[in-house]
mmCIF file of C-alpha atoms in Angstrom:
data_model
loop_
_atom_site.group_PDB
_atom_site.id
_atom_site.type_symbol
_atom_site.label_atom_id
_atom_site.label_comp_id
_atom_site.label_asym_id
_atom_site.label_seq_id
_atom_site.Cartn_x
_atom_site.Cartn_y
_atom_site.Cartn_z
ATOM 1 C CA UNK A 1 4.604 -21.779 12.354
ATOM 2 C CA UNK A 2 7.078 -22.163 15.340
ATOM 3 C CA UNK A 3 10.762 -22.531 14.230
ATOM 4 C CA UNK A 4 12.752 -23.323 16.869
ATOM 5 C CA UNK A 5 16.266 -21.808 17.152
ATOM 6 C CA UNK A 6 16.752 -22.712 13.564
ATOM 7 C CA UNK A 7 19.483 -20.457 12.081
ATOM 8 C CA UNK A 8 22.727 -19.548 13.527
ATOM 9 C CA UNK A 9 23.145 -22.566 15.940
ATOM 10 C CA UNK A 10 22.124 -24.846 13.093
ATOM 11 C CA UNK A 11 24.709 -23.131 11.015
ATOM 12 C CA UNK A 12 27.541 -24.012 13.092
ATOM 13 C CA UNK A 13 26.205 -27.507 12.973
ATOM 14 C CA UNK A 14 25.890 -27.404 9.334
ATOM 15 C CA UNK A 15 29.470 -26.202 9.050
ATOM 16 C CA UNK A 16 30.739 -29.418 10.179
ATOM 17 C CA UNK A 17 29.052 -31.264 7.305
ATOM 18 C CA UNK A 18 31.359 -32.050 4.380
ATOM 19 C CA UNK A 19 30.910 -30.093 1.424
ATOM 20 C CA UNK A 20 31.798 -30.590 -2.174
ATOM 21 C CA UNK A 21 35.317 -29.743 -2.454
ATOM 22 C CA UNK A 22 35.009 -28.663 -6.217
ATOM 23 C CA UNK A 23 32.422 -25.985 -5.168
ATOM 24 C CA UNK A 24 34.590 -24.337 -2.488
ATOM 25 C CA UNK A 25 37.919 -24.704 -4.354
ATOM 26 C CA UNK A 26 39.518 -21.292 -4.950
ATOM 27 C CA UNK A 27 37.054 -19.215 -2.767
ATOM 28 C CA UNK A 28 38.638 -17.089 -0.303
ATOM 29 C CA UNK A 29 38.556 -18.340 3.189
ATOM 30 C CA UNK A 30 37.606 -21.846 2.200
ATOM 31 C CA UNK A 31 40.888 -23.296 3.431
ATOM 32 C CA UNK A 32 40.647 -21.930 6.685
ATOM 33 C CA UNK A 33 36.845 -22.661 6.921
ATOM 34 C CA UNK A 34 37.351 -26.225 5.906
ATOM 35 C CA UNK A 35 40.198 -26.544 8.557
ATOM 36 C CA UNK A 36 37.755 -25.097 11.188
ATOM 37 C CA UNK A 37 35.049 -27.622 10.300
ATOM 38 C CA UNK A 38 37.385 -30.508 10.671
ATOM 39 C CA UNK A 39 37.896 -29.311 14.337
ATOM 40 C CA UNK A 40 34.047 -29.413 14.776
ATOM 41 C CA UNK A 41 33.564 -25.748 15.865
ATOM 42 C CA UNK A 42 34.540 -22.526 14.502
ATOM 43 C CA UNK A 43 34.225 -19.181 16.451
ATOM 44 C CA UNK A 44 32.306 -16.138 15.316
ATOM 45 C CA UNK A 45 35.128 -15.008 12.838
ATOM 46 C CA UNK A 46 34.684 -13.849 9.588
ATOM 47 C CA UNK A 47 35.580 -17.345 8.000
ATOM 48 C CA UNK A 48 32.604 -18.971 9.590
ATOM 49 C CA UNK A 49 30.513 -19.574 6.404
ATOM 50 C CA UNK A 50 26.985 -20.890 6.133
ATOM 51 C CA UNK A 51 26.236 -23.909 4.086
ATOM 52 C CA UNK A 52 26.516 -23.699 0.236
ATOM 53 C CA UNK A 53 23.308 -23.670 -2.012
ATOM 54 C CA UNK A 54 23.549 -24.172 -5.689
ATOM 55 C CA UNK A 55 21.303 -21.836 -7.880
ATOM 56 C CA UNK A 56 19.245 -22.668 -10.855
ATOM 57 C CA UNK A 57 17.390 -19.863 -12.696
ATOM 58 C CA UNK A 58 14.761 -19.979 -15.141
ATOM 59 C CA UNK A 59 15.291 -17.441 -18.001
ATOM 60 C CA UNK A 60 11.882 -17.457 -19.428
ATOM 61 C CA UNK A 61 8.841 -19.110 -19.389
ATOM 62 C CA UNK A 62 8.759 -22.573 -20.247
ATOM 63 C CA UNK A 63 12.753 -22.769 -20.453
ATOM 64 C CA UNK A 64 14.559 -25.158 -18.454
ATOM 65 C CA UNK A 65 16.259 -24.168 -15.023
ATOM 66 C CA UNK A 66 19.973 -23.785 -15.758
ATOM 67 C CA UNK A 67 22.631 -24.027 -13.073
ATOM 68 C CA UNK A 68 24.352 -20.468 -12.626
ATOM 69 C CA UNK A 69 26.248 -20.497 -9.553
ATOM 70 C CA UNK A 70 26.051 -20.976 -5.700
ATOM 71 C CA UNK A 71 25.434 -18.796 -2.602
ATOM 72 C CA UNK A 72 25.728 -19.355 1.212
ATOM 73 C CA UNK A 73 22.692 -19.118 3.359
ATOM 74 C CA UNK A 74 21.535 -20.619 6.735
ATOM 75 C CA UNK A 75 18.270 -21.906 5.269
ATOM 76 C CA UNK A 76 16.310 -22.091 2.115
ATOM 77 C CA UNK A 77 14.590 -18.695 2.500
ATOM 78 C CA UNK A 78 17.897 -17.165 2.894
ATOM 79 C CA UNK A 79 19.356 -19.103 -0.081
ATOM 80 C CA UNK A 80 16.439 -17.998 -2.227
ATOM 81 C CA UNK A 81 16.819 -14.375 -1.364
ATOM 82 C CA UNK A 82 20.568 -14.339 -1.676
ATOM 83 C CA UNK A 83 20.309 -15.920 -5.079
ATOM 84 C CA UNK A 84 17.766 -13.340 -5.991
ATOM 85 C CA UNK A 85 20.270 -10.538 -5.060
ATOM 86 C CA UNK A 86 23.194 -12.249 -6.652
ATOM 87 C CA UNK A 87 21.912 -13.616 -9.936
ATOM 88 C CA UNK A 88 18.479 -12.276 -10.680
ATOM 89 C CA UNK A 89 18.408 -8.920 -10.029
ATOM 90 C CA UNK A 90 18.838 -7.585 -13.585
ATOM 91 C CA UNK A 91 15.916 -9.589 -15.085
ATOM 92 C CA UNK A 92 17.699 -12.747 -15.855
ATOM 93 C CA UNK A 93 15.273 -14.924 -14.276
ATOM 94 C CA UNK A 94 11.525 -15.489 -13.845
ATOM 95 C CA UNK A 95 12.122 -18.482 -11.543
ATOM 96 C CA UNK A 96 14.712 -19.794 -9.140
ATOM 97 C CA UNK A 97 15.602 -22.965 -7.443
ATOM 98 C CA UNK A 98 17.967 -23.451 -4.611
ATOM 99 C CA UNK A 99 19.437 -26.852 -3.844
ATOM 100 C CA UNK A 100 21.670 -27.838 -0.774
ATOM 101 C CA UNK A 101 25.059 -28.363 -2.620
ATOM 102 C CA UNK A 102 25.544 -31.256 -0.225
ATOM 103 C CA UNK A 103 22.438 -32.957 -1.751
ATOM 104 C CA UNK A 104 24.264 -33.127 -5.134
ATOM 105 C CA UNK A 105 25.727 -36.367 -5.881
ATOM 106 C CA UNK A 106 28.435 -35.822 -8.392
ATOM 107 C CA UNK A 107 30.739 -37.945 -10.738
ATOM 108 C CA UNK A 108 34.350 -37.747 -9.983
ATOM 109 C CA UNK A 109 37.156 -37.063 -12.492
ATOM 110 C CA UNK A 110 38.068 -40.646 -12.410
ATOM 111 C CA UNK A 111 34.778 -41.762 -13.343
ATOM 112 C CA UNK A 112 35.154 -40.023 -16.652
ATOM 113 C CA UNK A 113 36.772 -43.142 -18.416
ATOM 114 C CA UNK A 114 33.995 -45.648 -17.642
ATOM 115 C CA UNK A 115 31.325 -43.076 -17.737
ATOM 116 C CA UNK A 116 32.029 -41.086 -20.848
ATOM 117 C CA UNK A 117 34.485 -42.605 -23.135
ATOM 118 C CA UNK A 118 32.620 -45.679 -24.459
ATOM 119 C CA UNK A 119 30.358 -42.978 -26.268
ATOM 120 C CA UNK A 120 33.246 -42.039 -28.499
ATOM 121 C CA UNK A 121 33.492 -45.081 -30.790
ATOM 122 C CA UNK A 122 29.776 -45.861 -31.012
ATOM 123 C CA UNK A 123 28.728 -43.442 -33.754
ATOM 124 C CA UNK A 124 25.619 -45.271 -34.450
ATOM 125 C CA UNK A 125 24.281 -43.763 -31.238
ATOM 126 C CA UNK A 126 23.997 -40.508 -32.907
ATOM 127 C CA UNK A 127 21.087 -39.685 -35.041
ATOM 128 C CA UNK A 128 23.651 -38.112 -37.524
ATOM 129 C CA UNK A 129 24.799 -41.515 -38.166
ATOM 130 C CA UNK A 130 21.546 -42.435 -40.061
ATOM 131 C CA UNK A 131 20.815 -41.125 -43.669
ATOM 132 C CA UNK A 132 17.300 -39.847 -44.007
ATOM 133 C CA UNK A 133 15.387 -41.790 -46.642
ATOM 134 C CA UNK A 134 14.963 -39.462 -49.696
ATOM 135 C CA UNK A 135 11.183 -38.623 -50.099
ATOM 136 C CA UNK A 136 10.514 -38.166 -46.337
ATOM 137 C CA UNK A 137 8.829 -34.753 -45.861
ATOM 138 C CA UNK A 138 8.446 -32.713 -42.818
ATOM 139 C CA UNK A 139 11.135 -34.301 -40.859
ATOM 140 C CA UNK B 1 7.142 22.966 12.252
ATOM 141 C CA UNK B 2 5.811 22.942 8.505
ATOM 142 C CA UNK B 3 2.875 25.156 8.895
ATOM 143 C CA UNK B 4 4.373 27.748 6.588
ATOM 144 C CA UNK B 5 4.408 25.094 3.679
ATOM 145 C CA UNK B 6 1.102 24.104 3.698
ATOM 146 C CA UNK B 7 -0.235 26.068 0.762
ATOM 147 C CA UNK B 8 -1.867 23.700 -1.801
ATOM 148 C CA UNK B 9 0.674 24.316 -4.390
ATOM 149 C CA UNK B 10 3.496 23.452 -2.125
ATOM 150 C CA UNK B 11 1.847 20.291 -0.558
ATOM 151 C CA UNK B 12 3.134 18.170 -3.568
ATOM 152 C CA UNK B 13 6.652 19.786 -3.130
ATOM 153 C CA UNK B 14 6.704 19.254 0.686
ATOM 154 C CA UNK B 15 5.406 15.642 0.443
ATOM 155 C CA UNK B 16 7.395 14.366 -2.530
ATOM 156 C CA UNK B 17 10.543 15.888 -0.654
ATOM 157 C CA UNK B 18 9.656 13.722 2.478
ATOM 158 C CA UNK B 19 9.253 10.567 0.271
ATOM 159 C CA UNK B 20 12.741 11.447 -1.424
ATOM 160 C CA UNK B 21 14.568 12.414 1.713
ATOM 161 C CA UNK B 22 13.491 9.190 3.772
ATOM 162 C CA UNK B 23 14.864 7.088 0.820
ATOM 163 C CA UNK B 24 17.793 9.257 0.212
ATOM 164 C CA UNK B 25 19.160 9.231 3.745
ATOM 165 C CA UNK B 26 18.258 5.666 4.453
ATOM 166 C CA UNK B 27 19.708 4.313 1.241
ATOM 167 C CA UNK B 28 23.001 6.203 2.142
ATOM 168 C CA UNK B 29 23.053 4.792 5.673
ATOM 169 C CA UNK B 30 22.633 1.341 4.055
ATOM 170 C CA UNK B 31 25.275 1.876 1.415
ATOM 171 C CA UNK B 32 27.620 2.413 4.499
ATOM 172 C CA UNK B 33 27.645 -1.384 4.623
ATOM 173 C CA UNK B 34 28.983 -1.869 1.206
ATOM 174 C CA UNK B 35 32.114 -3.933 1.792
ATOM 175 C CA UNK B 36 31.435 -4.446 5.394
ATOM 176 C CA UNK B 37 28.317 -6.938 5.300
ATOM 177 C CA UNK B 38 28.589 -9.819 7.625
ATOM 178 C CA UNK B 39 28.854 -12.169 4.510
ATOM 179 C CA UNK B 40 29.306 -11.375 0.827
ATOM 180 C CA UNK B 41 25.669 -12.470 -0.094
ATOM 181 C CA UNK B 42 24.243 -9.922 2.557
ATOM 182 C CA UNK B 43 26.744 -7.270 1.495
ATOM 183 C CA UNK B 44 25.338 -7.393 -1.818
ATOM 184 C CA UNK B 45 21.741 -7.650 -0.423
ATOM 185 C CA UNK B 46 22.023 -4.717 1.410
ATOM 186 C CA UNK B 47 23.945 -2.702 -1.435
ATOM 187 C CA UNK B 48 20.876 -3.817 -3.755
ATOM 188 C CA UNK B 49 18.331 -2.373 -1.130
ATOM 189 C CA UNK B 50 20.486 0.791 -1.030
ATOM 190 C CA UNK B 51 20.414 1.299 -4.822
ATOM 191 C CA UNK B 52 16.479 0.523 -4.681
ATOM 192 C CA UNK B 53 15.956 3.254 -2.197
ATOM 193 C CA UNK B 54 18.328 5.633 -4.037
ATOM 194 C CA UNK B 55 16.092 4.967 -7.181
ATOM 195 C CA UNK B 56 12.939 5.744 -5.288
ATOM 196 C CA UNK B 57 14.878 9.087 -4.086
ATOM 197 C CA UNK B 58 15.823 10.205 -7.345
ATOM 198 C CA UNK B 59 12.384 9.566 -8.650
ATOM 199 C CA UNK B 60 10.693 11.347 -5.751
ATOM 200 C CA UNK B 61 13.071 14.409 -5.748
ATOM 201 C CA UNK B 62 12.405 14.715 -9.364
ATOM 202 C CA UNK B 63 8.812 15.190 -8.730
ATOM 203 C CA UNK B 64 9.611 17.595 -5.925
ATOM 204 C CA UNK B 65 11.808 19.819 -8.126
ATOM 205 C CA UNK B 66 9.210 19.681 -10.712
ATOM 206 C CA UNK B 67 6.385 20.547 -8.347
ATOM 207 C CA UNK B 68 8.631 23.333 -6.742
ATOM 208 C CA UNK B 69 9.153 24.981 -10.250
ATOM 209 C CA UNK B 70 12.236 27.027 -9.257
ATOM 210 C CA UNK B 71 14.748 25.629 -11.597
ATOM 211 C CA UNK B 72 16.368 23.220 -8.907
ATOM 212 C CA UNK B 73 16.994 19.705 -10.021
ATOM 213 C CA UNK B 74 16.865 16.439 -8.151
ATOM 214 C CA UNK B 75 20.578 16.683 -7.654
ATOM 215 C CA UNK B 76 20.423 20.149 -6.446
ATOM 216 C CA UNK B 77 17.876 19.142 -3.784
ATOM 217 C CA UNK B 78 19.775 16.060 -2.709
ATOM 218 C CA UNK B 79 23.291 17.863 -2.487
ATOM 219 C CA UNK B 80 22.646 21.488 -2.113
ATOM 220 C CA UNK B 81 20.371 21.572 0.792
ATOM 221 C CA UNK B 82 21.306 22.034 4.603
ATOM 222 C CA UNK B 83 20.311 19.802 7.441
ATOM 223 C CA UNK B 84 17.277 21.943 8.468
ATOM 224 C CA UNK B 85 16.050 21.645 5.030
ATOM 225 C CA UNK B 86 15.714 18.003 4.946
ATOM 226 C CA UNK B 87 12.548 16.386 5.834
ATOM 227 C CA UNK B 88 13.305 12.819 6.593
ATOM 228 C CA UNK B 89 12.337 10.810 9.580
ATOM 229 C CA UNK B 90 14.911 10.920 12.436
ATOM 230 C CA UNK B 91 14.578 6.949 12.266
ATOM 231 C CA UNK B 92 16.481 6.879 8.824
ATOM 232 C CA UNK B 93 19.202 9.297 9.896
ATOM 233 C CA UNK B 94 20.496 7.256 12.891
ATOM 234 C CA UNK B 95 23.856 5.640 12.471
ATOM 235 C CA UNK B 96 23.833 2.305 11.104
ATOM 236 C CA UNK B 97 25.006 0.639 14.455
ATOM 237 C CA UNK B 98 25.648 -3.348 14.498
ATOM 238 C CA UNK B 99 23.812 -5.718 12.076
ATOM 239 C CA UNK B 100 20.861 -6.086 14.324
ATOM 240 C CA UNK B 101 20.316 -2.273 14.633
ATOM 241 C CA UNK B 102 20.500 -1.852 10.932
ATOM 242 C CA UNK B 103 18.129 -4.981 10.297
ATOM 243 C CA UNK B 104 15.764 -3.438 12.920
ATOM 244 C CA UNK B 105 15.542 -0.076 11.711
ATOM 245 C CA UNK B 106 15.090 -1.358 7.996
ATOM 246 C CA UNK B 107 12.446 -3.895 8.994
ATOM 247 C CA UNK B 108 10.560 -0.840 10.788
ATOM 248 C CA UNK B 109 10.920 1.256 7.827
ATOM 249 C CA UNK B 110 10.104 -1.558 5.177
ATOM 250 C CA UNK B 111 7.040 -2.313 6.859
ATOM 251 C CA UNK B 112 5.738 1.268 6.945
ATOM 252 C CA UNK B 113 6.850 1.907 3.695
ATOM 253 C CA UNK B 114 5.437 -1.103 1.882
ATOM 254 C CA UNK B 115 1.930 0.071 3.160
ATOM 255 C CA UNK B 116 2.539 3.735 2.045
ATOM 256 C CA UNK B 117 3.566 3.016 -1.321
ATOM 257 C CA UNK B 118 0.440 0.611 -1.820
ATOM 258 C CA UNK B 119 -1.729 3.357 -0.532
ATOM 259 C CA UNK B 120 0.065 5.879 -2.521
ATOM 260 C CA UNK B 121 -0.305 3.857 -5.866
ATOM 261 C CA UNK B 122 -3.728 4.933 -5.754
ATOM 262 C CA UNK B 123 -3.008 8.567 -5.647
ATOM 263 C CA UNK B 124 -4.760 11.229 -7.384
ATOM 264 C CA UNK B 125 -1.394 12.531 -8.362
ATOM 265 C CA UNK B 126 -0.103 10.425 -11.397
ATOM 266 C CA UNK B 127 3.502 11.258 -10.680
ATOM 267 C CA UNK B 128 3.180 9.845 -7.151
ATOM 268 C CA UNK B 129 0.921 6.986 -8.066
ATOM 269 C CA UNK B 130 3.501 5.996 -10.860
ATOM 270 C CA UNK B 131 6.304 6.300 -8.359
ATOM 271 C CA UNK B 132 4.633 4.197 -5.835
ATOM 272 C CA UNK B 133 3.833 1.371 -8.339
ATOM 273 C CA UNK B 134 7.264 0.901 -8.872
ATOM 274 C CA UNK B 135 8.531 1.244 -5.193
ATOM 275 C CA UNK B 136 5.846 -1.062 -3.895
ATOM 276 C CA UNK B 137 7.107 -3.943 -5.659
ATOM 277 C CA UNK B 138 10.664 -3.428 -4.343
ATOM 278 C CA UNK B 139 9.576 -2.675 -0.855
ATOM 279 C CA UNK B 140 7.557 -5.995 -0.771
ATOM 280 C CA UNK B 141 10.821 -7.781 -1.209
ATOM 281 C CA UNK B 142 12.593 -5.562 1.210
ATOM 282 C CA UNK B 143 10.155 -6.380 3.927
ATOM 283 C CA UNK B 144 10.462 -9.709 3.349
ATOM 284 C CA UNK B 145 14.344 -9.520 3.550
ATOM 285 C CA UNK B 146 14.469 -7.534 6.578
ATOM 286 C CA UNK B 147 11.386 -9.699 8.361
ATOM 287 C CA UNK B 148 13.256 -12.633 7.628
ATOM 288 C CA UNK B 149 16.421 -11.401 9.184
ATOM 289 C CA UNK B 150 14.541 -10.156 12.263
ATOM 290 C CA UNK B 151 13.317 -13.861 12.833
ATOM 291 C CA UNK B 152 16.755 -15.275 12.165
ATOM 292 C CA UNK B 153 18.434 -12.922 14.605
ATOM 293 C CA UNK B 154 15.737 -12.812 17.174
ATOM 294 C CA UNK B 155 15.025 -16.521 17.259
ATOM 295 C CA UNK B 156 18.911 -17.353 16.715
ATOM 296 C CA UNK B 157 21.404 -17.334 19.472
ATOM 297 C CA UNK B 158 21.614 -15.819 22.954
ATOM 298 C CA UNK B 159 23.833 -12.898 21.518
ATOM 299 C CA UNK B 160 21.970 -12.213 18.323
ATOM 300 C CA UNK B 161 18.598 -12.093 20.316
ATOM 301 C CA UNK B 162 20.153 -9.794 22.763
ATOM 302 C CA UNK B 163 21.424 -7.527 20.207
ATOM 303 C CA UNK B 164 18.112 -7.415 18.314
ATOM 304 C CA UNK B 165 16.267 -6.589 21.191
ATOM 305 C CA UNK B 166 18.668 -3.830 22.305
ATOM 306 C CA UNK B 167 18.107 -2.455 18.856
ATOM 307 C CA UNK B 168 14.420 -2.861 18.969
ATOM 308 C CA UNK B 169 14.332 -0.960 22.256
ATOM 309 C CA UNK B 170 16.494 1.809 21.177
ATOM 310 C CA UNK B 171 14.948 2.330 17.895
ATOM 311 C CA UNK B 172 11.333 2.068 19.126
ATOM 312 C CA UNK B 173 11.016 5.738 20.249
ATOM 313 C CA UNK B 174 11.800 6.691 16.411
ATOM 314 C CA UNK B 175 8.974 4.801 14.971
ATOM 315 C CA UNK B 176 6.232 6.998 15.980
ATOM 316 C CA UNK B 177 7.062 9.953 13.761
ATOM 317 C CA UNK B 178 6.055 7.714 10.821
ATOM 318 C CA UNK B 179 2.359 8.011 11.766
ATOM 319 C CA UNK B 180 2.084 11.731 13.196
ATOM 320 C CA UNK B 181 0.077 14.225 11.295
ATOM 321 C CA UNK B 182 0.907 17.533 10.473
ATOM 322 C CA UNK B 183 -0.552 20.380 8.177
ATOM 323 C CA UNK B 184 1.297 19.006 5.190
ATOM 324 C CA UNK B 185 0.303 15.392 5.891
ATOM 325 C CA UNK B 186 -3.029 16.606 6.334
ATOM 326 C CA UNK B 187 -3.211 18.840 3.151
ATOM 327 C CA UNK B 188 -2.060 15.938 1.198
ATOM 328 C CA UNK B 189 -4.490 13.567 2.324
ATOM 329 C CA UNK B 190 -7.541 16.039 1.934
ATOM 330 C CA UNK B 191 -6.445 16.487 -1.553
ATOM 331 C CA UNK B 192 -6.394 12.791 -2.223
ATOM 332 C CA UNK B 193 -2.819 12.726 -3.220
ATOM 333 C CA UNK B 194 -1.476 10.601 -0.054
ATOM 334 C CA UNK B 195 -2.791 8.280 2.764
ATOM 335 C CA UNK B 196 -3.025 10.000 6.114
ATOM 336 C CA UNK B 197 -0.053 8.973 8.018
ATOM 337 C CA UNK B 198 -1.948 7.776 11.002
ATOM 338 C CA UNK B 199 -4.005 5.727 9.057
ATOM 339 C CA UNK B 200 -0.870 3.412 8.231
ATOM 340 C CA UNK B 201 -0.413 2.590 11.559
ATOM 341 C CA UNK B 202 -2.666 -0.220 12.133
ATOM 342 C CA UNK B 203 -1.375 -2.245 9.137
ATOM 343 C CA UNK B 204 2.291 -1.443 10.521
ATOM 344 C CA UNK B 205 1.303 -2.842 13.683
ATOM 345 C CA UNK B 206 0.143 -6.031 12.351
ATOM 346 C CA UNK B 207 3.318 -6.657 10.455
ATOM 347 C CA UNK B 208 5.580 -5.614 13.330
ATOM 348 C CA UNK B 209 3.511 -7.811 15.957
ATOM 349 C CA UNK B 210 3.655 -10.808 13.831
ATOM 350 C CA UNK B 211 7.338 -10.607 12.944
ATOM 351 C CA UNK B 212 8.337 -9.616 16.552
ATOM 352 C CA UNK B 213 6.482 -12.634 17.878
ATOM 353 C CA UNK B 214 8.193 -14.826 15.556
ATOM 354 C CA UNK B 215 11.363 -13.469 16.512
ATOM 355 C CA UNK B 216 10.598 -13.968 20.066
ATOM 356 C CA UNK B 217 11.374 -10.250 20.756
ATOM 357 C CA UNK B 218 9.271 -8.396 23.152
ATOM 358 C CA UNK B 219 7.486 -5.090 21.834
ATOM 359 C CA UNK B 220 8.557 -2.084 23.696
ATOM 360 C CA UNK B 221 5.573 -0.679 25.683
ATOM 361 C CA UNK B 222 6.809 2.974 25.243
ATOM 362 C CA UNK B 223 4.690 5.172 23.406
ATOM 363 C CA UNK B 224 6.321 8.225 23.707
ATOM 364 C CA UNK B 225 7.857 9.138 20.514
ATOM 365 C CA UNK B 226 10.616 11.470 18.978
ATOM 366 C CA UNK B 227 9.763 13.931 16.422
ATOM 367 C CA UNK B 228 11.144 16.635 14.573
ATOM 368 C CA UNK B 229 12.668 15.342 11.271
ATOM 369 C CA UNK B 230 9.442 16.252 9.154
ATOM 370 C CA UNK B 231 10.043 20.090 10.257
ATOM 371 C CA UNK B 232 13.742 19.997 9.673
ATOM 372 C CA UNK B 233 14.629 19.320 13.573
ATOM 373 C CA UNK B 234 17.139 16.818 13.107
ATOM 374 C CA UNK B 235 19.614 14.737 15.398
ATOM 375 C CA UNK B 236 23.282 15.613 15.305
ATOM 376 C CA UNK B 237 23.844 12.614 13.191
ATOM 377 C CA UNK B 238 22.419 13.933 9.893
ATOM 378 C CA UNK B 239 24.823 16.826 9.603
ATOM 379 C CA UNK B 240 27.659 14.278 9.541
ATOM 380 C CA UNK B 241 25.984 12.072 6.977
ATOM 381 C CA UNK B 242 25.425 15.072 4.704
ATOM 382 C CA UNK B 243 28.841 16.408 4.897
ATOM 383 C CA UNK B 244 30.134 12.895 3.593
ATOM 384 C CA UNK B 245 27.209 12.542 1.173
ATOM 385 C CA UNK B 246 27.409 16.201 -0.220
ATOM 386 C CA UNK B 247 31.215 16.769 -0.418
ATOM 387 C CA UNK B 248 31.933 15.635 -3.795
ATOM 388 C CA UNK B 249 28.902 17.361 -5.419
ATOM 389 C CA UNK B 250 29.842 20.858 -3.400
ATOM 390 C CA UNK B 251 33.491 20.560 -4.195
ATOM 391 C CA UNK B 252 32.974 20.100 -7.729
ATOM 392 C CA UNK B 253 29.461 21.942 -8.569
ATOM 393 C CA UNK B 254 28.249 20.918 -12.120
ATOM 394 C CA UNK B 255 30.983 18.159 -12.487
ATOM 395 C CA UNK B 256 30.127 15.458 -14.735
ATOM 396 C CA UNK B 257 31.622 12.061 -15.359
#
């Protein structure tokens, strides 16, 4: 399994990729890192961060994986290890998924109206709208 | 040398002391990275591993204290012994150096510890078997973490490669001590409470050769090794480490919080 010069150099290239702004907002160094990646290259300073990965953990057997946060890592194995150390070292998980944040397609705040509002005035879309017939057992 | 400690009733004490001291001192060295890690996630990872090692040290020193039967506690062993009474490998007491140096040292130790604990989990001494059964799981993660970093650094940039190769070259002379036999080790092996140290070398070599190859790091040819830690002959670095580690306990003996 030959992996060619895969990490640090690739990391620098990866830094130039756009990120989901909501995921770095409020993070120390985020502004500087973004400014640097806009210039295409960043020195070896402490602000040169690796790509971001979203972390999902499965709390128990058969349960759905739930989003719990994000980590920086140069590659998938690193992301998995970081996720384990940050989110799953006190028995919180029996499984972990990590997904590159850049692979997530997210709705925008301005989508909220067209996407979600129409649901408000159509109560018949909710099962609670319907009365259960008397006599129905084991429902 | 440790010849005078080789009487059977002392073998468990001496052997558990080695296990405890290796992990206590390495855990302390790793904890020096807390707040200084190259990136937040790695800072947390190193602190986690340091805590695992301290947990293992506590367990082993409790076994040692009970075996000694002299009324000393694990804390007494950790905080009230002098340099010459410590039995850790020289490898683990060396200063933390740069990140490559820390990773290389950690990898060399992890690759040793994981096989030691694996064998030790079949020990005839139930206290050691119990300790090892817990530690081997942690060690499997530790070696996965440090091996991954070896490959990342070695097969990374020119600078990370050069730093890691330097670290491997510098540390190599300290790796042989893990596999040296002495009367305590022989007594523990013949009593069936621990694997003989030299028996671990082949497995360690296999892991190290595989990872060095993937990291494009050359294995030093030198087979002349430093020794002395198991007999209490340490580098000048251990005294400084102990001064820092023991100062609070010694300034406030018996303090609780």
